[in-house]
Coordinates of C-alpha atoms in Angstrom, one line a residue:
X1 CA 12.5 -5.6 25.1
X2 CA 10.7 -8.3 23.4
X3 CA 7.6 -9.9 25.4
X4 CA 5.9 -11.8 22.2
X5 CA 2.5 -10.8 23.5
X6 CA -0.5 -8.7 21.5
X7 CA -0.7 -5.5 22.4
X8 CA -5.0 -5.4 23.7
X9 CA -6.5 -1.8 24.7
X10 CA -3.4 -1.0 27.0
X11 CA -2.6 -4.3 27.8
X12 CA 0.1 -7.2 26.8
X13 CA -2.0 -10.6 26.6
X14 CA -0.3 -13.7 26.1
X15 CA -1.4 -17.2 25.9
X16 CA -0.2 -20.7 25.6
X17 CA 0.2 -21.1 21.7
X18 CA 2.8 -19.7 20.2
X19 CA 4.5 -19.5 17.2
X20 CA 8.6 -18.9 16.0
X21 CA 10.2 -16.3 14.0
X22 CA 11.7 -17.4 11.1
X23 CA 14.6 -14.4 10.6
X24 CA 17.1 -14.5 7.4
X25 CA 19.8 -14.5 10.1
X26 CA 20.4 -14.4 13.9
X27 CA 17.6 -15.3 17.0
X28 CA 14.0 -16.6 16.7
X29 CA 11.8 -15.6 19.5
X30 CA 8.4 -17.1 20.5
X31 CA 5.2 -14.6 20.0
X32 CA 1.7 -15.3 21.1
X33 CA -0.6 -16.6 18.4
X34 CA -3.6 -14.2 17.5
X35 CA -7.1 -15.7 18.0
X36 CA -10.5 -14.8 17.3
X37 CA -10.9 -13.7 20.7
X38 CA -8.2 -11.5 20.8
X39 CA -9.3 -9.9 18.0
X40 CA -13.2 -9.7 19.4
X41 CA -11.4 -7.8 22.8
X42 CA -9.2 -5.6 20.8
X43 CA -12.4 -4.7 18.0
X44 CA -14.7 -4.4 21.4
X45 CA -12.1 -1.7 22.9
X46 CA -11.6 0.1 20.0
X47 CA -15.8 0.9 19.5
X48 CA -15.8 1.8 23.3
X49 CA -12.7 4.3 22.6
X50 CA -14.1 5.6 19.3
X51 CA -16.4 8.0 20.9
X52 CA -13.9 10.1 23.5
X53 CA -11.2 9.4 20.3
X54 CA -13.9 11.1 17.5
X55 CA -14.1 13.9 20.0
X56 CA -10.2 14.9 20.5
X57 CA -9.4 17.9 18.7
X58 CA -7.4 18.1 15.4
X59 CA -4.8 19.3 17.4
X60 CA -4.6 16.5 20.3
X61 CA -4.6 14.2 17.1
X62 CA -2.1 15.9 15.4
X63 CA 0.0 16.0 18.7
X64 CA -0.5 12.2 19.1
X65 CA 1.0 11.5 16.1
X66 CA 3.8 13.6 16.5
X67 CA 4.6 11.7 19.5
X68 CA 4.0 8.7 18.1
X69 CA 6.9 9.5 15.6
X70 CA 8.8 10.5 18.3
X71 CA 8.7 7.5 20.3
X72 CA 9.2 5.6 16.9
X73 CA 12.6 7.3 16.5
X74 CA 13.8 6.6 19.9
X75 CA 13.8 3.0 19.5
X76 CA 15.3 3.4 15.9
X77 CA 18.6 1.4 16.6
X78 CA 16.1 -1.6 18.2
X79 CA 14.1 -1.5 15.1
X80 CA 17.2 -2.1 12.5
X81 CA 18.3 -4.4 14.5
X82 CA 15.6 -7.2 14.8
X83 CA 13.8 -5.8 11.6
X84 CA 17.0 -6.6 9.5
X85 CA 17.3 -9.9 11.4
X86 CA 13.4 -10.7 10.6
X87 CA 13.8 -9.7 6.9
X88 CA 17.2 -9.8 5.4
X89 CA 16.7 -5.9 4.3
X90 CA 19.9 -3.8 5.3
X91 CA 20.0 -1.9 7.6
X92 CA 20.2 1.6 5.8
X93 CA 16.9 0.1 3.6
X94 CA 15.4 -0.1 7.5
X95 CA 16.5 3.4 8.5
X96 CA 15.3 4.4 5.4
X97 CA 11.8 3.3 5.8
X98 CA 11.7 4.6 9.4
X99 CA 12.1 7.4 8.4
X100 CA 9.4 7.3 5.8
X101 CA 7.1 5.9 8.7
X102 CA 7.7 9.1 11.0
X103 CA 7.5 11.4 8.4
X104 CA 3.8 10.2 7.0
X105 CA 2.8 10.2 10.7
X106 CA 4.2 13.8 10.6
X107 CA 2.6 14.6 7.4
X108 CA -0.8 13.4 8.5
X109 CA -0.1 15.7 11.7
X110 CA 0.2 19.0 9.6
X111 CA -2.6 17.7 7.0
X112 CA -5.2 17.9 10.1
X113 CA -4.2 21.1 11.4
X114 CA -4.7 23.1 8.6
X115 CA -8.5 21.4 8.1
X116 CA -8.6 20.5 4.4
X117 CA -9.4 17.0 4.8
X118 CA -13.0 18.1 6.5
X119 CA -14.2 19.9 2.8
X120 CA -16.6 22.0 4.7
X121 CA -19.1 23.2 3.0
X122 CA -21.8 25.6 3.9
X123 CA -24.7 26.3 2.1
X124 CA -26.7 29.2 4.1
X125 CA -30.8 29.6 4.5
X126 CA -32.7 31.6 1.9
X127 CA -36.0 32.0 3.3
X128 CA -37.1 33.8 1.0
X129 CA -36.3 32.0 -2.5
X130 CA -39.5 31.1 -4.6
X131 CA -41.3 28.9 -4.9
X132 CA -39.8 27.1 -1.9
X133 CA -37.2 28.4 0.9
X134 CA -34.2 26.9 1.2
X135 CA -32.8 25.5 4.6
X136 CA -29.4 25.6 5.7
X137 CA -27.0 23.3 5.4
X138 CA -23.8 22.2 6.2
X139 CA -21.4 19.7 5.5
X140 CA -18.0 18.0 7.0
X141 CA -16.3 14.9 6.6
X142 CA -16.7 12.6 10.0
X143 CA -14.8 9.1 11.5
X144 CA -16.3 6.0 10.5
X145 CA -15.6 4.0 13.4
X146 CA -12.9 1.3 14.1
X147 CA -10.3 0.3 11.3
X148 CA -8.5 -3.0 10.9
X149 CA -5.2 -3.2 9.5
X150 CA -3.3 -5.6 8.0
X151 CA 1.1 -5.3 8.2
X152 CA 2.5 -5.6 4.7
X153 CA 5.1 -8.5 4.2
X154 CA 7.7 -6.2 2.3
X155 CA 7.3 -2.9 4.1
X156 CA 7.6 -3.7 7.7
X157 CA 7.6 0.0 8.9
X158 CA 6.1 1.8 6.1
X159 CA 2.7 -0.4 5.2
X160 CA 2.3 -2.0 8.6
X161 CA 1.7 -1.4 12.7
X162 CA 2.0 2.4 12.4
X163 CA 2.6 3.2 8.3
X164 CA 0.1 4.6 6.4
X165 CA -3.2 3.0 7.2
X166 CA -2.6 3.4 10.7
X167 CA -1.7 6.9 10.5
X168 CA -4.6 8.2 8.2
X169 CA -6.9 6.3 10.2
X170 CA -5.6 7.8 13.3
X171 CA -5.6 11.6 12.1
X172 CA -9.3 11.1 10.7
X173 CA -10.3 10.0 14.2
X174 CA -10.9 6.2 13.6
X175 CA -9.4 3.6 16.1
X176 CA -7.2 1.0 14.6
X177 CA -6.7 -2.6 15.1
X178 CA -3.6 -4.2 13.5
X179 CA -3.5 -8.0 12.4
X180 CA 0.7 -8.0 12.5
X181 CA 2.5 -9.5 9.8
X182 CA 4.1 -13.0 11.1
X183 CA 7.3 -12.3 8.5
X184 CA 8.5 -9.6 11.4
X185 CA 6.4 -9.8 14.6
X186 CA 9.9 -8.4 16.6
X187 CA 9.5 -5.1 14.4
X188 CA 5.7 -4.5 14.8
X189 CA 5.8 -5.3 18.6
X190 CA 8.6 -2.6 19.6
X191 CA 6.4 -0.1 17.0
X192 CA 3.6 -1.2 19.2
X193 CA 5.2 0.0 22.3
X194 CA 6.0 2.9 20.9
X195 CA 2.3 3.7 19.6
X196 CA 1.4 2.6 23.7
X197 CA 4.5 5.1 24.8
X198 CA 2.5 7.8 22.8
X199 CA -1.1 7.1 23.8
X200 CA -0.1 7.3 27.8
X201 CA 1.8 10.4 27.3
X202 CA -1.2 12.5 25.2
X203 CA -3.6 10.5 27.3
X204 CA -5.7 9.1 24.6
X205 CA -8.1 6.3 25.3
X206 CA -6.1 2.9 25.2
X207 CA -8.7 0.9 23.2
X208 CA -7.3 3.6 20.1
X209 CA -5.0 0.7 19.1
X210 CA -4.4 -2.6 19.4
X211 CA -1.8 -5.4 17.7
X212 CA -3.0 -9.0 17.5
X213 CA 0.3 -11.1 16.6
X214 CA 0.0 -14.3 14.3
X215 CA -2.9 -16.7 14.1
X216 CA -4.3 -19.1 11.1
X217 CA -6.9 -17.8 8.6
X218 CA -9.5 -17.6 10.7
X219 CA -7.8 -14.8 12.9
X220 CA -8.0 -12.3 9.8
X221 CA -11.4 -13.6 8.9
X222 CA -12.6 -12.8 12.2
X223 CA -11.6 -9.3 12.4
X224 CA -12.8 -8.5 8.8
X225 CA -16.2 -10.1 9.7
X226 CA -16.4 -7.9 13.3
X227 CA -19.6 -6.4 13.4
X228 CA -17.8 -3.5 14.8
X229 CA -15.3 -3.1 11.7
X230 CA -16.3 -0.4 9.7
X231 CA -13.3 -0.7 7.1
X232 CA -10.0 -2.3 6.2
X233 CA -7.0 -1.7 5.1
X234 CA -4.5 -4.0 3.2
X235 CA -1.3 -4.6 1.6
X236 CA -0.7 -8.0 0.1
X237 CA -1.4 -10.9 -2.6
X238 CA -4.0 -11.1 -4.7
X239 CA -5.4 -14.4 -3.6
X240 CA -5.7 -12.9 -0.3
X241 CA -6.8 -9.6 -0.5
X242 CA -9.1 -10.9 -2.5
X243 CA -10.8 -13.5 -0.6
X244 CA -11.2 -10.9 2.8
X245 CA -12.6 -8.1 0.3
X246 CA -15.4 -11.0 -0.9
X247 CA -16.0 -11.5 3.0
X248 CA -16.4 -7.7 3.8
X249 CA -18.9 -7.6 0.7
X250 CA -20.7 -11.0 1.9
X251 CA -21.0 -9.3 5.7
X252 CA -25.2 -8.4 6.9
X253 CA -23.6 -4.8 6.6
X254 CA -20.6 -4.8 4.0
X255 CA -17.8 -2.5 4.6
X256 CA -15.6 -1.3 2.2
X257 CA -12.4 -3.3 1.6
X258 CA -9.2 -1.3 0.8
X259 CA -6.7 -3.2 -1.0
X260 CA -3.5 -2.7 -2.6
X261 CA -2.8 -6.2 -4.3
X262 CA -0.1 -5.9 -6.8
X263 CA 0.8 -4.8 -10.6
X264 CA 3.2 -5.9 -13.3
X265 CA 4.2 -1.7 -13.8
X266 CA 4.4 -1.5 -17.4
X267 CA 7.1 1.0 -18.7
X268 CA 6.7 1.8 -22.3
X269 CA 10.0 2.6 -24.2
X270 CA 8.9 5.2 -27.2
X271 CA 11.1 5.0 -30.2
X272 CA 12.8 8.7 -30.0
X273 CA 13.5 7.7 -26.3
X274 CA 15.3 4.4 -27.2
X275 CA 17.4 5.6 -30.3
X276 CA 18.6 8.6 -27.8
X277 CA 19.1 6.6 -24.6
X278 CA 18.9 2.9 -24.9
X279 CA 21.5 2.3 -22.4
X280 CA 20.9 4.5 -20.0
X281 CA 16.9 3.6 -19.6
X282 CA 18.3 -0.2 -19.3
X283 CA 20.7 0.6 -16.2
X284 CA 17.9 2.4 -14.5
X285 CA 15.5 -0.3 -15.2
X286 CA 17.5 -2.8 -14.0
X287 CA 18.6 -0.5 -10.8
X288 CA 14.4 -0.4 -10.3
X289 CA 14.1 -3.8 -11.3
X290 CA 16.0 -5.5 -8.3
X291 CA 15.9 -2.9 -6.2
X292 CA 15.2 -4.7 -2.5
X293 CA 15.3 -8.1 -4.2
X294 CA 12.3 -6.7 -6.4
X295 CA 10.2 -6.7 -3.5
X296 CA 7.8 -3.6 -4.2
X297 CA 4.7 -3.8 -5.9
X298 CA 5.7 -0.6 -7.7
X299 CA 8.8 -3.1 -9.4
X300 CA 8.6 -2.3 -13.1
X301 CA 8.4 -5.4 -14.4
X302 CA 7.3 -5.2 -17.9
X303 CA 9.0 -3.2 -20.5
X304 CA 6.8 -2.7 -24.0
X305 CA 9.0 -1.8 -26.8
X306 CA 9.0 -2.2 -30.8
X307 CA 10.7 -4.8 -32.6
X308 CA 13.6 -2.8 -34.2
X309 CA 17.5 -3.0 -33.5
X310 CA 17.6 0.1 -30.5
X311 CA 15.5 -2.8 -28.8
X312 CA 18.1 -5.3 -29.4
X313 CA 20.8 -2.4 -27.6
X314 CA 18.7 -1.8 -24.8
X315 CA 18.1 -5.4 -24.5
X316 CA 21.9 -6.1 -24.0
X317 CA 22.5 -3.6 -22.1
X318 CA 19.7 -4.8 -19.5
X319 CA 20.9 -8.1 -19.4
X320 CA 24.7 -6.8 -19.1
X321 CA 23.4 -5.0 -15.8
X322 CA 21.3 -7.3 -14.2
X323 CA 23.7 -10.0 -14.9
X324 CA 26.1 -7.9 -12.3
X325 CA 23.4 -8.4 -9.9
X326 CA 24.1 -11.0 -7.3
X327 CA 21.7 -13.1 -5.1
X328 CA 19.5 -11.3 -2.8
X329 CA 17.5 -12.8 0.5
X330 CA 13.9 -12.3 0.4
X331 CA 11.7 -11.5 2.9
X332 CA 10.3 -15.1 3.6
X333 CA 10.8 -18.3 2.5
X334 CA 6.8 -18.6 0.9
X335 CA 7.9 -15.3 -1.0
X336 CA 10.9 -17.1 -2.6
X337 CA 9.0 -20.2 -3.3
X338 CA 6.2 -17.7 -5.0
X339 CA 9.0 -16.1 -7.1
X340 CA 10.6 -19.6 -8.3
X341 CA 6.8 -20.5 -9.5
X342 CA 6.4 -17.1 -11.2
X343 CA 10.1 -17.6 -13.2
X344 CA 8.4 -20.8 -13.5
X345 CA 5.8 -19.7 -15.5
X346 CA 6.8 -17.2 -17.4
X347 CA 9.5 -19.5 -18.7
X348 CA 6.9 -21.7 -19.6
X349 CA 5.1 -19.3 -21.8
X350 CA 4.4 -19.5 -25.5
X351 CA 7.2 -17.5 -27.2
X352 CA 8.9 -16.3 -24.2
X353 CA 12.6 -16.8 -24.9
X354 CA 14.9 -16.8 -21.7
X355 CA 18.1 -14.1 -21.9
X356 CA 19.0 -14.4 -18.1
X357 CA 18.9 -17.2 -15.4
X358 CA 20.6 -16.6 -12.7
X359 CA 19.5 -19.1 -10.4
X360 CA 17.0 -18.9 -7.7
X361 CA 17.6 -21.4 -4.4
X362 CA 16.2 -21.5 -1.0
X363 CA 15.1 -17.7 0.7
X364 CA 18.1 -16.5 -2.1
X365 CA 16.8 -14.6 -5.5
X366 CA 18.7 -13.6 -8.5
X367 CA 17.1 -11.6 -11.6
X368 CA 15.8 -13.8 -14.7
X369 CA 15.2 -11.5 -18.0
X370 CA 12.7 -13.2 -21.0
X371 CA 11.6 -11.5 -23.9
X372 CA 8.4 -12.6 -26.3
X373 CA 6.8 -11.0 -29.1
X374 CA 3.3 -9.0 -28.6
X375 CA 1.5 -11.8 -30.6
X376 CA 2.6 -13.9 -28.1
X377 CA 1.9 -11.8 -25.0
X378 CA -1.7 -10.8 -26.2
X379 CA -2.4 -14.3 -26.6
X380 CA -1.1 -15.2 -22.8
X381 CA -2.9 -13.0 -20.5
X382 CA -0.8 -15.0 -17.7
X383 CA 2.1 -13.7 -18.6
X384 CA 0.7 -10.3 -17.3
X385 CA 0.0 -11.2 -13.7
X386 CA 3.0 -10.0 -10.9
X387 CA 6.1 -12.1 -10.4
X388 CA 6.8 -10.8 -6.7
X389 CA 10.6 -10.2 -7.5
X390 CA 13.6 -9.0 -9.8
X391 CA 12.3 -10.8 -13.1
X392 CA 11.7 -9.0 -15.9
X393 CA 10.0 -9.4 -19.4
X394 CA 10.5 -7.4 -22.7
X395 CA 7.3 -7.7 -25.1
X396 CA 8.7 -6.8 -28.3
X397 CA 5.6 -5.4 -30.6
X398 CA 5.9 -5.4 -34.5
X399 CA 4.3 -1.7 -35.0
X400 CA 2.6 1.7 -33.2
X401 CA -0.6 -0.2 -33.3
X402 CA 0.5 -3.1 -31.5
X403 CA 2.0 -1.3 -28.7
X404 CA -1.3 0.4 -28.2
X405 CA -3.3 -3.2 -28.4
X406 CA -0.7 -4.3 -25.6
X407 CA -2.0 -1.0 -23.6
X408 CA -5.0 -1.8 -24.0
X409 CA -5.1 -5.4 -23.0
X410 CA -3.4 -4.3 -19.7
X411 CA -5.3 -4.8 -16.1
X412 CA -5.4 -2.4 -13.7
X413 CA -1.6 -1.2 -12.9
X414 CA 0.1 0.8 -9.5
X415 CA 1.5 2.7 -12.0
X416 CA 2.4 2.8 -16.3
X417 CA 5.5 4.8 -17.1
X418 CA 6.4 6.4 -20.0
X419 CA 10.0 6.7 -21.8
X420 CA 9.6 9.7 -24.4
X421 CA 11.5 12.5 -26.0
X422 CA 10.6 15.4 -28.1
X423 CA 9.6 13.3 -31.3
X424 CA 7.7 11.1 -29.3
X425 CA 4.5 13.0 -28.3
X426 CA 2.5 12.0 -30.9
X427 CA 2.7 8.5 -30.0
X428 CA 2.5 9.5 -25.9
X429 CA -0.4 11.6 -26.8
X430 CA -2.2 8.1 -28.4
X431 CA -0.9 5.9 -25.5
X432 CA -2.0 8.3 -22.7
X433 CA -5.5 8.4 -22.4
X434 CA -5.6 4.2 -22.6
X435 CA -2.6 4.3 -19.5
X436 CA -4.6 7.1 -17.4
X437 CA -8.0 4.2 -17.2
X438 CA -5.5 2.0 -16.7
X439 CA -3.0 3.0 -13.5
X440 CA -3.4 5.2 -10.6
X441 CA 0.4 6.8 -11.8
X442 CA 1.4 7.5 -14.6
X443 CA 5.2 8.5 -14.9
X444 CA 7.5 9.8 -17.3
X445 CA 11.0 9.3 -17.8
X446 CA 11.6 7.2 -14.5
X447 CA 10.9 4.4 -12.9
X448 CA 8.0 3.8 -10.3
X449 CA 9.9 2.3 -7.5
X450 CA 10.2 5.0 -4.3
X451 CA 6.5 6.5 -3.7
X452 CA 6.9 9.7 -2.9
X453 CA 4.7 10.7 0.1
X454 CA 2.9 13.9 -0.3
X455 CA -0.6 15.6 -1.0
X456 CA -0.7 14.4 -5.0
X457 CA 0.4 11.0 -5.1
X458 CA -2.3 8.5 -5.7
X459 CA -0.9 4.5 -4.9
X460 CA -3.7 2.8 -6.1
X461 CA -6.1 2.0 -9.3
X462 CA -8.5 0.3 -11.1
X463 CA -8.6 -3.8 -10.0
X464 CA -6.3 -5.8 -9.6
X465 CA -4.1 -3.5 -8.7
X466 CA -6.3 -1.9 -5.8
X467 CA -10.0 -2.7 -4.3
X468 CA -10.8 0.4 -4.9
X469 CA -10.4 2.8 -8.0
X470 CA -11.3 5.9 -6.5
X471 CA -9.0 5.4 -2.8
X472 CA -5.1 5.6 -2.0
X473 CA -2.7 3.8 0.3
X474 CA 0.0 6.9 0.2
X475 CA -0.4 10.5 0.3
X476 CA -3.0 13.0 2.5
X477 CA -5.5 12.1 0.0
X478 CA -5.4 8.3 1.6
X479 CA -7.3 9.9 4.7
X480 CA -10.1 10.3 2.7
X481 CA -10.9 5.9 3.2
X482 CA -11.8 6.8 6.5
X483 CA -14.4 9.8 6.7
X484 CA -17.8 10.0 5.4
X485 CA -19.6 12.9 4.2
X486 CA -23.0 14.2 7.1
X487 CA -24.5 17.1 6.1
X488 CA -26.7 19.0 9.1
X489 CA -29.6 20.7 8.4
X490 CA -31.0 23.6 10.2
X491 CA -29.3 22.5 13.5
X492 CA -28.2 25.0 16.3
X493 CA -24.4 26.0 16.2
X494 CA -24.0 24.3 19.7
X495 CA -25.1 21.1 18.8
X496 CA -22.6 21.3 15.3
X497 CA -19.3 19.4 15.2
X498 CA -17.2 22.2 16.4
X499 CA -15.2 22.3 13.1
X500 CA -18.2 23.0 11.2
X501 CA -19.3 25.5 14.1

């Protein structure tokens, strides 16, 4: 079923250059390698399809999307197959994550049929108010235009061709143009077909989506850059996200720059919570903490905790856990050269004292544990920034007030979880309003890793975790990156949208 060829406003383009797969087991194909003018074509189509794709009803949306699951699901047992070839995830972690795929596309389906996401607002004439008459006025939210999307490296269904930028994008009524992730270009082109399967049978306008496979820097330059781009969408490093969200703010016209770009996931462990259940918050840590090789950027991977002997349990009880874990492939060889220099240099940190090395070799990754004392971490502010993978640290602070110096010398975090019993409040009641500025989630009695997908959850927050404080990349709220308020004064019903009508 494989071509390797972008998917262009209908078509399949190839050309000469190509690149290989590089799978954690079984075939490497050949895919077409993404240029700037395949990404000119595929903006271009999207702009002329914008207009007749703004104008579709909610319901022809909604339907689209539907079918788009549909089509997703009937080439489920393809997907597993190459995607667990491409990325060494198993294949129930694949099915998994399909499923998640085709139910946010679902979601997003319902969420535009019932019309919340449009806020209308109304505010009728008064003629005769003094000393001036008021006009009327009317508000809804409308499509911004053509979106690029970047795939994710560690979510190849969820956070790439059709996950949850697409599909937000898609329900508000905004074209989408995917730069595929090369760590699976199998996967994204068979969810590509199935996103072309879908478009043919609702008869949507082909330019609605296109996949440009591949290409060097200058590929995802080019489409940020696109005159025609009226936002993005990303999942990824920090380095990077940050250095296309400086070109969207450097553009004639800047457009805003949507990225979700990593956190550390700080889980505090109260003092009530840790004399009651030391060893059963260190299983579920670890469980969290090398969960998918500790490939999420929702992986807890700092635990805060006071100096006392209940911290010495849980801290053998962690290491007794993660030490059952055995090596795990990750999802490409640069990610497992990145993790080796994280260990690297956290290892290398003032203070930090090592409990667990594993070993880490090749694409393989095995969990390291450290500990250091909050002195020592508040005078490293490196040893805050994400290790992509199962490593974890303990900060061990000597007192209340320490813990909340820690909080408080925390970037901006995914999410900051909470470990607290009854006689803890006192001490969650000081911590919470410094986590809430802080994260975009903030848990209790759990562990961030699995994002649940619904109207309330906000995956995002203040830099560097996300671009973009006041946006999310999960949940019907994340449609919201891709409307803009018009109000309409005084204009004739006919000529209104005719969801404002």
């Amino acid at each position: 079923m494989l071509t390797g060829h972008h998917l262009i406003a209908g078509d399949l383009i190839a050309n000469t250059a190509t690149f290989l797969s590089s799978p954690a087991h079984g075939p490497s194909y050949a895919f077409s390698v993404g240029t700037p003018a395949h990404i000119d074509a595929a903006v271009r189509a999207a702009e002329a399809a914008f207009p007749a794709y703004a104008a579709t009803t909610r319901d022809q949306r909604a339907n689209f999307l539907d079918r788009i699951a549909t089509e997703i699901d009937a080439r489920g047992a393809e997907i597993t197959e190459i995607g667990t070839q491409e990325t060494g995830l198993p294949a129930a972690r694949l099915e998994g994550e399909r499923g998640r795929t085709t139910g946010q596309l679902r979601l997003f389906a319902a969420h535009i049929r019932d019309k919340a996401h449009l806020d209308c607002r109304i505010d009728a004439a008064l003629p005769d108010r003094k000393p001036l008459p008021r006009p009327e006025i009317r508000m809804i939210q409308r499509p911004i235009g053509p979106v690029a999307v970047f795939g994710a490296s560690n979510f190849p269904l969820a956070f790439s061709v059709a996950g949850g930028d697409t599909a937000s994008a898609l329900a508000a009524g905004c074209p989408v143009v995917v730069k595929g992730h090369s760590a699976h270009p199998g996967t994204g082109e068979i969810v590509a077909q199935a996103v072309l399967a879908a478009i043919h049978a609702c008869n949507m306008p082909v330019g609605v989506f296109s996949l440009v496979q591949g290409g060097k820097r200058d590929v995802g330059e080019s489409l940020v850059q696109h005159p025609l781009i009226r936002a993005v969408g990303f999942t990824g490093s920090l380095g990077g996200g940050r250095a296309l969200f400086d070109l969207c703010a450097q553009r004639p016209d800047p457009i805003p720059f949507f990225g979700e770009l990593g956190s550390v996931n700080p889980v505090f462990l109260l003092p009530d919570a840790l004399t009651n259940r030391a060893a059963q918050i260190a299983a579920g840590w670890a469980a969290s903490l090398t969960m998918g090789a500790g490939q999420f950027c929702t992986n807890p991977g700092i635990i805060v905790a006071l100096d006392c002997p209940e911290t010495d349990a849980f801290t053998a009880a962690a290491h007794d856990a993660l030490a059952l874990i055995g090596p795990q492939t990750m999802l490409t060889d640069g990610i497992a050269a990145a993790y080796r220099e994280g260990r690297d240099r956290i290892a290398a940190g003032q203070g930090v004292q090592t409990l667990l090395a594993a070993g880490a070799q090749d694409r393989q990754a095995s969990p390291y544990l450290y500990s250091v004392s909050g002195d020592d971490w508040l005078a490293n502010p490196a040893l805050g920034h994400e290790v992509f993978g199962p490593l974890g640290l303990i900060v061990r602070v000597r007192d209340e007030a320490q813990m909340l110096a820690v909080a408080h010398s925390l970037e901006g975090q995914l999410t900051c979880t909470l470990h607290v019993d009854a006689g803890d409040h006192d001490l969650a009641a000081t911590l919470l309003p410094v986590l809430e500025r802080k994260a975009g989630r903030v848990l209790a009695n759990g562990f961030p890793t699995g994002v649940e997908v619904c109207d309330a959850m906000v995956h995002g927050g203040p830099y560097p975790a996300s671009t973009n404080f006041g946006a999310t990349s999960v949940g019907t709220l994340s449609i919201r990156r891709w409307l803009r308020p018009v109000s309409y004064q005084n204009l004739p019903e006919a000529l209104l949208p005719p969801d404002l009508r």
